[in-house]
Amino acid sequence: MNVSAPLDFNGDPPLGDKYARIAADVARQGWSVQDGFLDGESTAALKIEALRLRESGAYRRAGVGRGETMQVRPELRRDHIAWLDGMDENDATLHYLRELEILRQVLNGSLFLGLFDFEGHLAEYPPGAFYRRHLDQHHDSDGRVLSCVLYLNRDWTPGDGGELRLYLPDEGGQRDIAPRAGTLVCFLSSVFEHEVLPTHMSRHSFAGWFRRRAL
Ligand code: OGA
Ligand code: MN
């Protein structure tokens, strides 16, 4: 699936409130949480696609770093992932990418972030898995500007674990976000450290990054 070229979009982006709300949140505080960003039906379709790919053996153990320095480090992260650019085209993913494309255009139009393309992967955290505190921007800077994670877990309850813990540098506090189906979390990749707390259930998500042209 080609994700490096901007998706086709005819005309002006529709002015859905959810996109404007994310833009306003990011402008004000650098992060945003939108419950129901993706509707139930579309989220369920994406989950079916994720399960199909997982069962077909398309997921690999995730590593840290990139390119030649990428290493599998189970003490740091234990999720399994399938990158978007290795996936076959499918309607559920295309629908979500179209949503992200509208978001990209709204963010560029209002915040002048210069978001240029998007990279992403499906992820499964098996029971017991976590991702220790980290920053999404690589040390050698790959142009990641905004991290966006969509969750695919219906019927998530507080005892299930797997919350995203976002560290808020200004307030010196933290915020735990439940990985509930349809919720989208966005945050500035160079600013917010975060971690995935140990999950007790199999936890599915679609994590991705809007990038600017890297030098
Ligand atoms: C990541 C990540 C957060 C989440 O993939 O880099 O931090 O909630 N994911 O899945
Ligand atoms: Mn991360």
CSV table of C-alpha atoms and ligand atoms in Angstrom, one decimal:
chain,number,residue,atom,x,y,z
A,1,MET,CA,0.0,0.0,0.0
A,2,ASN,CA,1.5,3.3,-1.0
A,3,VAL,CA,1.5,5.7,1.9
A,4,SER,CA,4.3,8.1,1.0
A,5,ALA,CA,2.3,10.0,-1.6
A,6,PRO,CA,-0.5,12.3,-0.3
A,7,LEU,CA,-3.9,10.6,-0.8
A,8,ASP,CA,-6.2,12.0,-3.5
A,9,PHE,CA,-8.6,14.5,-2.2
A,10,ASN,CA,-11.1,16.4,-4.3
A,11,GLY,CA,-12.0,19.8,-3.2
A,12,ASP,CA,-11.8,21.3,0.3
A,13,PRO,CA,-11.8,19.0,3.3
A,14,PRO,CA,-15.3,18.7,4.9
A,15,LEU,CA,-15.3,20.7,8.1
A,16,GLY,CA,-16.1,18.0,10.6
A,17,ASP,CA,-15.9,19.2,14.2
A,18,LYS,CA,-13.6,16.3,15.3
A,19,TYR,CA,-10.8,17.5,13.0
A,20,ALA,CA,-11.1,21.1,14.2
A,21,ARG,CA,-11.2,20.0,17.8
A,22,ILE,CA,-8.0,18.1,17.4
A,23,ALA,CA,-6.4,21.1,15.7
A,24,ALA,CA,-7.5,23.4,18.6
A,25,ASP,CA,-6.3,20.9,21.2
A,26,VAL,CA,-2.9,20.5,19.6
A,27,ALA,CA,-2.5,24.3,19.2
A,28,ARG,CA,-3.4,24.8,22.8
A,29,GLN,CA,-1.7,21.9,24.6
A,30,GLY,CA,0.2,19.8,22.1
A,31,TRP,CA,-2.1,16.7,22.5
A,32,SER,CA,-5.7,15.6,21.9
A,33,VAL,CA,-7.9,12.6,22.8
A,34,GLN,CA,-11.0,12.1,20.7
A,35,ASP,CA,-13.4,9.3,21.7
A,36,GLY,CA,-15.4,8.1,18.7
A,37,PHE,CA,-13.0,9.6,16.2
A,38,LEU,CA,-13.8,6.5,14.0
A,39,ASP,CA,-17.4,5.2,14.1
A,40,GLY,CA,-18.1,1.7,15.5
A,41,GLU,CA,-18.6,0.0,12.1
A,42,SER,CA,-15.4,1.4,10.6
A,43,THR,CA,-13.5,0.5,13.8
A,44,ALA,CA,-14.9,-3.1,13.8
A,45,ALA,CA,-13.9,-3.5,10.1
A,46,LEU,CA,-10.4,-2.4,10.9
A,47,LYS,CA,-10.2,-4.8,13.8
A,48,ILE,CA,-11.3,-7.7,11.5
A,49,GLU,CA,-8.6,-6.7,9.1
A,50,ALA,CA,-6.0,-6.6,11.9
A,51,LEU,CA,-7.0,-10.0,13.2
A,52,ARG,CA,-6.9,-11.4,9.6
A,53,LEU,CA,-3.3,-10.1,9.2
A,54,ARG,CA,-2.3,-11.2,12.6
A,55,GLU,CA,-3.5,-14.8,11.8
A,56,SER,CA,-1.9,-14.8,8.4
A,57,GLY,CA,1.5,-14.2,10.0
A,58,ALA,CA,2.0,-10.7,8.8
A,59,TYR,CA,3.0,-9.3,12.2
A,60,ARG,CA,6.6,-9.2,13.4
A,61,ARG,CA,8.1,-8.5,16.8
A,62,ALA,CA,8.6,-4.7,17.0
A,63,GLY,CA,12.0,-3.2,17.6
A,64,VAL,CA,13.5,0.1,18.7
A,65,GLY,CA,15.5,2.4,16.5
A,66,ARG,CA,15.2,2.3,12.8
A,67,GLY,CA,17.1,1.0,9.7
A,68,GLU,CA,20.3,-0.8,10.5
A,69,THR,CA,20.2,0.1,14.2
A,70,MET,CA,16.8,-1.5,14.7
A,71,GLN,CA,16.9,-4.0,17.5
A,72,VAL,CA,14.3,-6.2,19.2
A,73,ARG,CA,14.4,-5.3,22.9
A,74,PRO,CA,11.8,-7.2,24.8
A,75,GLU,CA,12.7,-5.4,28.0
A,76,LEU,CA,11.6,-2.2,26.3
A,77,ARG,CA,8.6,-3.2,24.1
A,78,ARG,CA,6.7,-6.4,23.5
A,79,ASP,CA,4.2,-5.6,20.8
A,80,HIS,CA,4.0,-7.2,17.4
A,81,ILE,CA,3.4,-5.0,14.4
A,82,ALA,CA,2.6,-5.0,10.7
A,83,TRP,CA,3.7,-1.8,8.7
A,84,LEU,CA,1.2,-0.2,6.4
A,85,ASP,CA,3.6,-0.2,3.4
A,86,GLY,CA,3.7,-4.0,3.5
A,87,MET,CA,-0.1,-4.4,3.6
A,88,ASP,CA,-2.4,-5.2,0.8
A,89,GLU,CA,-5.0,-2.6,0.0
A,90,ASN,CA,-8.2,-3.1,1.9
A,91,ASP,CA,-11.3,-0.9,2.3
A,92,ALA,CA,-11.1,-0.7,6.1
A,93,THR,CA,-7.6,0.7,6.1
A,94,LEU,CA,-8.2,3.0,3.1
A,95,HIS,CA,-11.2,4.5,4.9
A,96,TYR,CA,-9.1,5.2,8.0
A,97,LEU,CA,-6.3,6.7,5.9
A,98,ARG,CA,-8.9,9.0,4.2
A,99,GLU,CA,-9.9,10.2,7.7
A,100,LEU,CA,-6.2,10.9,8.5
A,101,GLU,CA,-5.8,12.7,5.2
A,102,ILE,CA,-8.6,15.1,6.1
A,103,LEU,CA,-7.0,15.6,9.5
A,104,ARG,CA,-3.6,16.3,7.9
A,105,GLN,CA,-5.1,19.0,5.7
A,106,VAL,CA,-7.0,20.6,8.5
A,107,LEU,CA,-3.8,20.6,10.7
A,108,ASN,CA,-1.7,22.0,7.9
A,109,GLY,CA,-4.3,24.7,7.1
A,110,SER,CA,-4.7,25.9,10.7
A,111,LEU,CA,-1.4,25.1,12.4
A,112,PHE,CA,1.1,25.3,9.5
A,113,LEU,CA,2.8,22.1,10.6
A,114,GLY,CA,3.9,21.2,7.1
A,115,LEU,CA,2.8,17.6,7.5
A,116,PHE,CA,3.8,15.8,4.4
A,117,ASP,CA,3.2,12.1,4.6
A,118,PHE,CA,2.3,9.4,7.0
A,119,GLU,CA,3.8,6.1,8.2
A,120,GLY,CA,2.0,3.7,10.4
A,121,HIS,CA,1.6,0.1,11.6
A,122,LEU,CA,-1.0,-2.1,13.2
A,123,ALA,CA,0.1,-3.4,16.5
A,124,GLU,CA,-1.0,-6.2,18.9
A,125,TYR,CA,0.1,-6.2,22.5
A,126,PRO,CA,-0.4,-9.8,23.7
A,127,PRO,CA,-1.3,-10.3,27.4
A,128,GLY,CA,1.6,-9.1,29.6
A,129,ALA,CA,3.0,-6.8,26.8
A,130,PHE,CA,4.0,-3.2,27.4
A,131,TYR,CA,6.1,-0.4,25.8
A,132,ARG,CA,8.3,1.4,28.3
A,133,ARG,CA,8.5,5.2,28.5
A,134,HIS,CA,9.9,6.7,25.2
A,135,LEU,CA,9.7,9.5,22.7
A,136,ASP,CA,8.6,8.7,19.2
A,137,GLN,CA,11.1,10.9,17.4
A,138,HIS,CA,14.2,9.0,16.5
A,139,HIS,CA,17.6,10.3,17.7
A,140,ASP,CA,18.7,10.9,14.1
A,141,SER,CA,15.4,12.7,13.5
A,142,ASP,CA,13.2,11.2,10.8
A,143,GLY,CA,10.8,14.0,10.5
A,144,ARG,CA,8.0,12.6,12.8
A,145,VAL,CA,5.9,15.5,13.9
A,146,LEU,CA,2.6,14.2,15.2
A,147,SER,CA,1.9,10.7,16.7
A,148,CYS,CA,-1.6,9.4,16.2
A,149,VAL,CA,-2.8,6.2,17.7
A,150,LEU,CA,-6.3,4.7,17.1
A,151,TYR,CA,-7.5,1.9,19.3
A,152,LEU,CA,-9.5,-1.1,18.2
A,153,ASN,CA,-10.6,-2.7,21.5
A,154,ARG,CA,-14.3,-3.0,22.0
A,155,ASP,CA,-15.6,-3.6,25.6
A,156,TRP,CA,-12.4,-2.4,27.2
A,157,THR,CA,-12.8,-2.2,31.0
A,158,PRO,CA,-10.4,-0.4,33.5
A,159,GLY,CA,-9.1,-3.7,34.9
A,160,ASP,CA,-7.8,-4.7,31.4
A,161,GLY,CA,-4.7,-2.5,31.7
A,162,GLY,CA,-2.9,-1.4,28.5
A,163,GLU,CA,-3.5,2.3,29.1
A,164,LEU,CA,-1.4,4.8,27.2
A,165,ARG,CA,0.3,7.0,29.8
A,166,LEU,CA,1.2,10.4,28.4
A,167,TYR,CA,3.7,12.5,30.4
A,168,LEU,CA,2.8,16.2,30.3
A,169,PRO,CA,6.0,18.3,30.6
A,170,ASP,CA,4.3,21.6,31.4
A,171,GLU,CA,2.0,20.5,34.2
A,172,GLY,CA,4.6,17.9,35.3
A,173,GLY,CA,1.7,15.4,35.4
A,174,GLN,CA,0.6,12.4,33.5
A,175,ARG,CA,-2.6,11.3,31.8
A,176,ASP,CA,-3.8,7.7,31.3
A,177,ILE,CA,-5.9,7.0,28.2
A,178,ALA,CA,-7.9,3.8,27.9
A,179,PRO,CA,-7.3,2.0,24.5
A,180,ARG,CA,-11.0,1.9,23.8
A,181,ALA,CA,-12.3,1.2,20.2
A,182,GLY,CA,-12.6,4.3,18.1
A,183,THR,CA,-10.5,6.6,20.4
A,184,LEU,CA,-7.8,8.5,18.6
A,185,VAL,CA,-4.9,10.1,20.5
A,186,CYS,CA,-2.6,12.6,18.9
A,187,PHE,CA,0.5,14.3,20.4
A,188,LEU,CA,3.6,16.1,19.2
A,189,SER,CA,6.2,13.4,18.7
A,190,SER,CA,9.2,15.5,19.9
A,191,VAL,CA,7.6,16.7,23.1
A,192,PHE,CA,5.6,14.0,24.8
A,193,GLU,CA,7.2,11.0,26.4
A,194,HIS,CA,4.7,8.1,26.9
A,195,GLU,CA,4.4,4.5,27.6
A,196,VAL,CA,2.0,1.6,27.2
A,197,LEU,CA,1.2,0.1,30.6
A,198,PRO,CA,1.2,-3.7,30.8
A,199,THR,CA,-2.0,-5.1,29.2
A,200,HIS,CA,-3.9,-8.1,30.6
A,201,MET,CA,-5.8,-8.6,27.4
A,202,SER,CA,-4.8,-8.8,23.8
A,203,ARG,CA,-4.6,-5.1,22.8
A,204,HIS,CA,-5.0,-3.9,19.2
A,205,SER,CA,-4.2,-0.5,17.8
A,206,PHE,CA,-3.1,1.4,14.7
A,207,ALA,CA,-0.2,3.7,15.5
A,208,GLY,CA,1.1,6.2,13.0
A,209,TRP,CA,3.1,9.4,12.5
A,210,PHE,CA,2.6,12.4,10.3
A,211,ARG,CA,6.0,13.6,9.0
A,212,ARG,CA,7.4,16.6,7.5
A,213,ARG,CA,10.1,16.4,4.9
A,214,ALA,CA,13.2,15.3,6.8
A,215,LEU,CA,16.6,16.9,6.0
B,1,OGA,C1,4.2,3.5,19.7
B,1,OGA,C2,3.3,3.8,20.9
B,1,OGA,C3,1.2,3.8,22.0
B,1,OGA,C4,-0.1,3.0,22.1
B,1,OGA,O1,3.8,2.6,18.9
B,1,OGA,O2,5.2,4.2,19.6
B,1,OGA,O3,3.8,4.5,21.8
B,1,OGA,O4,-0.9,3.4,22.9
B,1,OGA,N1,2.0,3.3,21.0
B,1,OGA,O5,-0.2,2.0,21.4
B,2,MN,MN,5.3,5.7,21.0
